[in-house]
Tab-separated table of C-alpha atoms in Angstrom:
chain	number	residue	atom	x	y	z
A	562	UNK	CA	-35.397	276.744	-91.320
A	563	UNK	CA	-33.124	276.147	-88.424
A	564	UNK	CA	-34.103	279.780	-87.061
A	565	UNK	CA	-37.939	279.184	-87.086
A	566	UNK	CA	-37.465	275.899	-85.618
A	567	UNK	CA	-35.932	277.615	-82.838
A	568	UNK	CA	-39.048	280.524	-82.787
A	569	UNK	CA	-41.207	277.542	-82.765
A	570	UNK	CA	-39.645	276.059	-79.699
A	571	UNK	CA	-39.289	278.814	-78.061
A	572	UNK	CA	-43.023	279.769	-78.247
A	573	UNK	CA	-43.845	275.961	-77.412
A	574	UNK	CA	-42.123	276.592	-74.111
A	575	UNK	CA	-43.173	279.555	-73.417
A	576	UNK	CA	-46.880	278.705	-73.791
A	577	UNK	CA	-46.214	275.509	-71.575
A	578	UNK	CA	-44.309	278.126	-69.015
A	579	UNK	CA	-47.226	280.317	-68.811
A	580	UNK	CA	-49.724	277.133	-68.788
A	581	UNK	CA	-48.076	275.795	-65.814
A	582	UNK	CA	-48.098	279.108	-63.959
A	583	UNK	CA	-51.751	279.767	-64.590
A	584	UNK	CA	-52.073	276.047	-62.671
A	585	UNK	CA	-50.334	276.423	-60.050
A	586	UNK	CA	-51.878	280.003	-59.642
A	587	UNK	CA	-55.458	278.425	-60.115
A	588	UNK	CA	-54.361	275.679	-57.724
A	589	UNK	CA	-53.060	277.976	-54.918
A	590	UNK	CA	-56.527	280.166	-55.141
A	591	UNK	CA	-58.416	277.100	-55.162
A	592	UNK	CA	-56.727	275.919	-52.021
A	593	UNK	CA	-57.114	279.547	-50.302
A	594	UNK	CA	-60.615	279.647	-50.837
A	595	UNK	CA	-61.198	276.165	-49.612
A	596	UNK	CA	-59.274	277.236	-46.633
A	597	UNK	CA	-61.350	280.329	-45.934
A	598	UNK	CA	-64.219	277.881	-46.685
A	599	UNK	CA	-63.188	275.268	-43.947
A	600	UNK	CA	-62.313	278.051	-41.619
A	601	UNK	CA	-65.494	279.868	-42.028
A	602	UNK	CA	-67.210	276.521	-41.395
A	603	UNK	CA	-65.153	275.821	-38.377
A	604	UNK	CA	-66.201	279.560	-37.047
A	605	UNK	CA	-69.389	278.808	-37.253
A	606	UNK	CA	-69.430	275.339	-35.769
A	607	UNK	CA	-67.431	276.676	-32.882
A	608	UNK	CA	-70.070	279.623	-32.567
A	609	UNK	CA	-72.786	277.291	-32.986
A	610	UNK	CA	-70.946	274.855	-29.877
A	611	UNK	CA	-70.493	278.058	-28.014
A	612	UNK	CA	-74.102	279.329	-28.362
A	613	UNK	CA	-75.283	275.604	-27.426
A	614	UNK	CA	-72.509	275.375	-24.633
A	615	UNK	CA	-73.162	278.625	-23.296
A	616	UNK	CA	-77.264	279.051	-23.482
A	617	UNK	CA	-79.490	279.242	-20.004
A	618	UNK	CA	-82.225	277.120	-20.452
A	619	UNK	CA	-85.839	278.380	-19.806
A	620	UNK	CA	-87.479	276.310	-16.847
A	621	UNK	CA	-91.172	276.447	-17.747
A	622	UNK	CA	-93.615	276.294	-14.653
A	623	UNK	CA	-97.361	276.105	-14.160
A	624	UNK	CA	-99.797	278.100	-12.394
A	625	UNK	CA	-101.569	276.052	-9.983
A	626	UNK	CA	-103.614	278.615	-7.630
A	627	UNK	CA	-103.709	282.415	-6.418
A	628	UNK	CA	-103.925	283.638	-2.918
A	629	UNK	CA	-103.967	287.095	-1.670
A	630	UNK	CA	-100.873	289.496	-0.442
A	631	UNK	CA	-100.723	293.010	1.439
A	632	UNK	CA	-100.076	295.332	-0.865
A	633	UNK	CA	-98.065	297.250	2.280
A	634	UNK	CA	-96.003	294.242	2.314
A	635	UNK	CA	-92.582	294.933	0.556
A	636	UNK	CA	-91.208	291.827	0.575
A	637	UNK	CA	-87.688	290.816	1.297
A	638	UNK	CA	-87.400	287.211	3.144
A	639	UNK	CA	-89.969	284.713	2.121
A	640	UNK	CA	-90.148	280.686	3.395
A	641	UNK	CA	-91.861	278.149	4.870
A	642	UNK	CA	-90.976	276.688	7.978
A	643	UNK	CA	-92.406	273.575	9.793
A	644	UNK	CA	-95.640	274.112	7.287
A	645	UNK	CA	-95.761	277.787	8.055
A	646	UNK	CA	-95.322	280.312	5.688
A	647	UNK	CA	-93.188	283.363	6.781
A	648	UNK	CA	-92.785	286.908	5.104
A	649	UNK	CA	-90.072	289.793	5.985
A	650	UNK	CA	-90.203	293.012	4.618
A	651	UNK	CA	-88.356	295.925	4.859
A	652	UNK	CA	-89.603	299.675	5.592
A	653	UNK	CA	-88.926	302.434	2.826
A	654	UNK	CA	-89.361	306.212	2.980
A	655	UNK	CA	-90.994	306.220	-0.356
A	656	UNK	CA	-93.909	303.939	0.577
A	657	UNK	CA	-94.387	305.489	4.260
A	658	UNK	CA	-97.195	302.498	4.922
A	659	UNK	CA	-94.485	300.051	4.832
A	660	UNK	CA	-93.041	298.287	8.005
A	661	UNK	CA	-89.650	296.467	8.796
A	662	UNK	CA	-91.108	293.059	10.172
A	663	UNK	CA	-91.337	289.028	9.604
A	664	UNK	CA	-93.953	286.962	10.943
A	665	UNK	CA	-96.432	284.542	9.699
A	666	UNK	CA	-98.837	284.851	6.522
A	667	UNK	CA	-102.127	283.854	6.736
A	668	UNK	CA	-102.939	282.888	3.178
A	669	UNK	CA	-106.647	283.784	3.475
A	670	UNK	CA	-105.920	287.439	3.761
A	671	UNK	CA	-103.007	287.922	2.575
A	672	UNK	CA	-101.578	289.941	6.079
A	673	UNK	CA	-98.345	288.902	8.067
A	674	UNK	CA	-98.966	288.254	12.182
A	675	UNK	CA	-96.069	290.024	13.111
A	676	UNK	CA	-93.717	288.022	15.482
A	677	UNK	CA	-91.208	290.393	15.466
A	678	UNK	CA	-90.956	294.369	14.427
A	679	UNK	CA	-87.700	296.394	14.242
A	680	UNK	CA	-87.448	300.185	14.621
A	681	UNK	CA	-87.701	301.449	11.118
A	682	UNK	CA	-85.997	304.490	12.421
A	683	UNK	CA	-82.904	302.787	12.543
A	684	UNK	CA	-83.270	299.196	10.338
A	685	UNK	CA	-84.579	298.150	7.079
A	686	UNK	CA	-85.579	294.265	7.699
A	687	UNK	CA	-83.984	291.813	4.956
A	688	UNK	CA	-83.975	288.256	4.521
A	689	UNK	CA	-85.066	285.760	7.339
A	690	UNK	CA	-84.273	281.913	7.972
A	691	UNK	CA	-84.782	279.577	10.357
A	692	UNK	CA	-82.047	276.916	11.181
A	693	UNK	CA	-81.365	274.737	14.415
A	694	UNK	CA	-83.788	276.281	16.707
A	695	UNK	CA	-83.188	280.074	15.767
A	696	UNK	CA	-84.536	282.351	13.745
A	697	UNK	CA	-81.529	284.664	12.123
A	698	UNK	CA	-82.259	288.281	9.980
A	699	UNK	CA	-80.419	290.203	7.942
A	700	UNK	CA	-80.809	294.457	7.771
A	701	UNK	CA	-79.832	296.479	4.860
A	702	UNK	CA	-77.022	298.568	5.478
A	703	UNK	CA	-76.406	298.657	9.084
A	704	UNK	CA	-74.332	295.400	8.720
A	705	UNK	CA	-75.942	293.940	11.719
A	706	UNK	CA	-77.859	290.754	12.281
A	707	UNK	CA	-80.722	289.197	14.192
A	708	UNK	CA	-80.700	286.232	15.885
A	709	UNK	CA	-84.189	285.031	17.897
A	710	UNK	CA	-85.611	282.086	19.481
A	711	UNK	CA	-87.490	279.582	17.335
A	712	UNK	CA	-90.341	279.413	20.187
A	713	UNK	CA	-90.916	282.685	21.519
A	714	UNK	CA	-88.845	285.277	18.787
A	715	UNK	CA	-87.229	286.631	21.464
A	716	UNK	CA	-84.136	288.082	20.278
A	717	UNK	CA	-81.177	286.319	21.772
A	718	UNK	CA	-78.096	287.926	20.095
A	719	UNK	CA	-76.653	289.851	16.920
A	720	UNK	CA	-74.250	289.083	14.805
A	721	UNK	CA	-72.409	291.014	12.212
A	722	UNK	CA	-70.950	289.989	8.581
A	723	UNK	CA	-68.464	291.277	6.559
A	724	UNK	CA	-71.044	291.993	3.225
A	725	UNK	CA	-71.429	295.837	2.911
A	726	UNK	CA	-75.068	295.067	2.484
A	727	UNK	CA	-77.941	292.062	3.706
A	728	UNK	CA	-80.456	291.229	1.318
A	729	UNK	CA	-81.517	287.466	0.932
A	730	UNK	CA	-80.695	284.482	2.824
A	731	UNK	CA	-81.683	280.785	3.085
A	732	UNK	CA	-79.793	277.828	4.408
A	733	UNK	CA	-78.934	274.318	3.214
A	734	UNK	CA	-79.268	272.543	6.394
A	735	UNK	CA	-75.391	273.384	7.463
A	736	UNK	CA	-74.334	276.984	6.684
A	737	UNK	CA	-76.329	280.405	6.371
A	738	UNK	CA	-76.159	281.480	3.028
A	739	UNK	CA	-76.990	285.262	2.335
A	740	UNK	CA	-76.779	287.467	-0.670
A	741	UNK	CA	-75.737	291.204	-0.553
A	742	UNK	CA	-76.612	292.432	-4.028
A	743	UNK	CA	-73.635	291.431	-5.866
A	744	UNK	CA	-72.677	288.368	-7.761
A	745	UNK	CA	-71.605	286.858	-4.543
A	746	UNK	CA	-72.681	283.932	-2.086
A	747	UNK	CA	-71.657	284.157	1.563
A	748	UNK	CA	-71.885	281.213	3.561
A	749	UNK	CA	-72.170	281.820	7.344
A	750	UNK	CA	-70.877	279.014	9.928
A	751	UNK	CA	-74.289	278.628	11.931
A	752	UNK	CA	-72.702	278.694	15.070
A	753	UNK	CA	-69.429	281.057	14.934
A	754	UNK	CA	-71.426	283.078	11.964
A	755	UNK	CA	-68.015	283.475	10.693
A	756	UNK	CA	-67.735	283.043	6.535
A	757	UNK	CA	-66.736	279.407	5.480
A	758	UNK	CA	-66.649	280.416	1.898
A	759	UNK	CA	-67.836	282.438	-0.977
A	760	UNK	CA	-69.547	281.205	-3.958
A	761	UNK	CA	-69.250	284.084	-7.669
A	762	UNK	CA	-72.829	283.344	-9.252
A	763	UNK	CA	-72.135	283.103	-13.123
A	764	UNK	CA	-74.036	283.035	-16.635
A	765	UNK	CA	-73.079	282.849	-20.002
A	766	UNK	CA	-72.613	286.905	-19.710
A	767	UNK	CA	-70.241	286.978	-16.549
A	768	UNK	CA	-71.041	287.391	-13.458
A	769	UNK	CA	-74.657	287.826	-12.121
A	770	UNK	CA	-75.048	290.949	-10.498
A	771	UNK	CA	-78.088	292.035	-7.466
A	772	UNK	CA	-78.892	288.632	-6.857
A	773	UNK	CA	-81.547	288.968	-3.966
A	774	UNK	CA	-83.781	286.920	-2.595
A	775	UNK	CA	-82.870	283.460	-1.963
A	776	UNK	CA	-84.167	279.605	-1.414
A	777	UNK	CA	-82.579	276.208	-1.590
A	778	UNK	CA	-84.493	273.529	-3.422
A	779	UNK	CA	-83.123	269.988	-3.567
A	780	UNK	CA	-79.697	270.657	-3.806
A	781	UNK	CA	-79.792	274.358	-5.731
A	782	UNK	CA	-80.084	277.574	-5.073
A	783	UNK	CA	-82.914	279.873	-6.679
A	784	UNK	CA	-82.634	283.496	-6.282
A	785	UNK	CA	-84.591	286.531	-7.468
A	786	UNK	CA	-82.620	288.841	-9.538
A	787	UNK	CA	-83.533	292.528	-8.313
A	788	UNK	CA	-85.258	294.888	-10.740
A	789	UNK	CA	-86.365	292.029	-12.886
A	790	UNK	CA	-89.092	289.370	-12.547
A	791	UNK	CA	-86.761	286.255	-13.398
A	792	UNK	CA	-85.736	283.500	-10.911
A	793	UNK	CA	-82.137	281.855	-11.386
A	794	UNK	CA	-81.121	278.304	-10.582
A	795	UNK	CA	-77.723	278.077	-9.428
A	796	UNK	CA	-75.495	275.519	-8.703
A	797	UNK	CA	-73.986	275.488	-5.295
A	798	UNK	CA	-70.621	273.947	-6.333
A	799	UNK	CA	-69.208	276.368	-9.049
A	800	UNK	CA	-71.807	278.983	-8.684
A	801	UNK	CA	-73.316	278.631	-12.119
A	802	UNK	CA	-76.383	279.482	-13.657
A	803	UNK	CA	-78.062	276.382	-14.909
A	804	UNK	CA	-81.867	277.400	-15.367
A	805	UNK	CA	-83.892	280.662	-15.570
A	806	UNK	CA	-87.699	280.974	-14.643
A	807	UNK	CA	-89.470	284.458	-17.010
A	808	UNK	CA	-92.056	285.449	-15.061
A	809	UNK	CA	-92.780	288.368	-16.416
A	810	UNK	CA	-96.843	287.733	-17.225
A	811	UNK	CA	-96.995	287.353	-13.456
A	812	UNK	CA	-95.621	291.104	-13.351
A	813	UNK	CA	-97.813	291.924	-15.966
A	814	UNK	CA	-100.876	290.793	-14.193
A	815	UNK	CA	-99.913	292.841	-10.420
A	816	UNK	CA	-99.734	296.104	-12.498
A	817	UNK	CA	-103.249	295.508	-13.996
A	818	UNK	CA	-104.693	294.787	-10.543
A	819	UNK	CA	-102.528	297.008	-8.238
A	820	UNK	CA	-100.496	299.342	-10.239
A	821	UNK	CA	-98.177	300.521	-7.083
A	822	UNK	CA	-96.499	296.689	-7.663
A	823	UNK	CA	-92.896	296.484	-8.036
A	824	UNK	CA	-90.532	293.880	-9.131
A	825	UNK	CA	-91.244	290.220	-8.191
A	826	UNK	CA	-89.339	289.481	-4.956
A	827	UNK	CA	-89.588	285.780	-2.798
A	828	UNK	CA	-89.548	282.017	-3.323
A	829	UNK	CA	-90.495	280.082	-0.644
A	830	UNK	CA	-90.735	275.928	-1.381
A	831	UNK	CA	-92.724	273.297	1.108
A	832	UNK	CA	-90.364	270.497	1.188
A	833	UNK	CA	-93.317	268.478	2.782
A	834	UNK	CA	-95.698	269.117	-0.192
A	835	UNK	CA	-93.560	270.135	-2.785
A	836	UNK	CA	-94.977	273.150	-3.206
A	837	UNK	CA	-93.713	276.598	-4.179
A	838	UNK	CA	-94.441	279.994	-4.097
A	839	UNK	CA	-94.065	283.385	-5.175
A	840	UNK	CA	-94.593	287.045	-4.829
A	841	UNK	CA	-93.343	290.555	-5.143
A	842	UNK	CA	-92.680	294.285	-3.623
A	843	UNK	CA	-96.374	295.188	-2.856
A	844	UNK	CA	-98.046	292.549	-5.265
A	845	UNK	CA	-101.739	291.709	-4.735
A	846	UNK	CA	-101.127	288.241	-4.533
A	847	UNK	CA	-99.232	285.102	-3.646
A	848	UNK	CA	-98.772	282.566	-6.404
A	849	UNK	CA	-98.410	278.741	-5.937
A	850	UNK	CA	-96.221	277.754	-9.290
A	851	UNK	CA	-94.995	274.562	-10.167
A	852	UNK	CA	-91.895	273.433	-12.143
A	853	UNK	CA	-89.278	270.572	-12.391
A	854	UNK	CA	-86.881	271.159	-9.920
């Protein structure tokens, strides 16, 4: 009697022993699931944040009206100055009808009244701007610079810079600012055309590589990306990318009329009227756009 009192005890506790363990076993998965739960949520919250943080948003834009281009023009500089709109382009082996010039476009026919030509022997004309009386351009490789009279587009000096290339410029009433087919902004001092600064364009992917042409619009900077048909919208002050114009069915409507078009290349904006507009490498036409800027 004494003996299976004992068994009986002894089986008691041993049940309650191995009760207790399967708790504390149940409550320790329990708690690591919930804590691959939470974590998992948190993941995905911070992903989600990131995503939201992180994402370019699209800056839609209207098509207001169509004017012709030259189709021998391939474009590098593009602006308007006192009302005026002004086209550079650059000369290329490959297209042998193309010329290294800027000068005036007359938006009826499409064709630039040269104001100034360079020998295409020896310079491929970039980006043009006009600022405090001068006219200043950029060449491709040859690390040189123009700089010409507002009046007569005389030349009236060089300059050089320390970019291994000139592509795009524009201004924001103070400094030169000029791309060079990196990720980088150099701003020129006006006078000394020494660099003040540089400014390392950025998206949500790293730097932003062959940034191109250039114009400054109300405190921003847009800028053609080369090879592709988008416009960025870049921040001055920390060189980020804060806006991105697709204007791809723009593209898509040069190679159905001229198929020799290339990539989209110039922004030039009207501060008088508020108006824009856009073109490419050998495009067919001009387009006036319009978007919130």
């Amino acid at each position: 009697m004494q003996k299976n009192n004992i068994v009986s005890r002894y089986w008691r506790t041993s049940l309650f022993v191995i009760r207790e363990m399967k708790k504390k076993t149940i409550t320790k998965v329990i708690t690591a699931l919930l804590f691959i739960s939470c974590s998992n949520n948190n993941n995905a919250d911070n992903e989600s944040n990131s995503n939201s943080v992180n994402s370019i948003p699209t800056i839609n834009y209207s098509l207001i009206r169509t004017f012709p281009h030259d189709t021998t023009s391939f474009t590098e500089g593009f602006l308007i100055h006192d009302g005026i709109l002004y086209e550079s382009t650059g000369f290329t082996k490959e297209f042998p009808q193309t010329r290294s010039l800027f000068g005036e476009v007359d938006l009826t026919t499409g064709k630039i009244k040269p104001k100034v030509e360079l020998d295409k022997t020896k310079y491929f004309g970039e980006g043009i701007i006009f600022l405090n009386g001068k006219v200043y351009q950029l060449t491709y490789q040859t690390k040189i610079g123009f700089i010409y009279d507002v009046k007569t587009f005389k030349k009236i000096g060089e300059f050089t810079f320390p970019s291994k290339e000139g592509w795009g410029m524009t201004t924001d009433s103070t400094y030169l600012i000029m791309s060079d087919g990196t990720s980088v902004l150099t701003y020129l001092d006006s006078s000394t055309l020494k660099v003040v600064k540089t400014v390392n364009v950025a998206d949500e992917n790293g730097p932003v590589l062959n940034i191109n042409e250039l114009e400054y619009i109300k405190g921003y900077i847009y800028a053609n990306i080369y090879t592709t048909n988008s416009i960025i919208k870049i921040d001055p002050g920390n060189g980020g990318v804060i806006g991105k114009l697709d204007l791809v069915s723009l593209k898509n409507e040069q190679k159905i009329k001229f198929p020799g078009s290339l990539e989209m290349n110039g922004i030039a904006y009207n501060s008088i009227n508020d108006k824009i507009y856009v073109t490419g490498k050998l495009w067919s036409n001009i387009y006036e756009i319009q978007f919130s800027h």
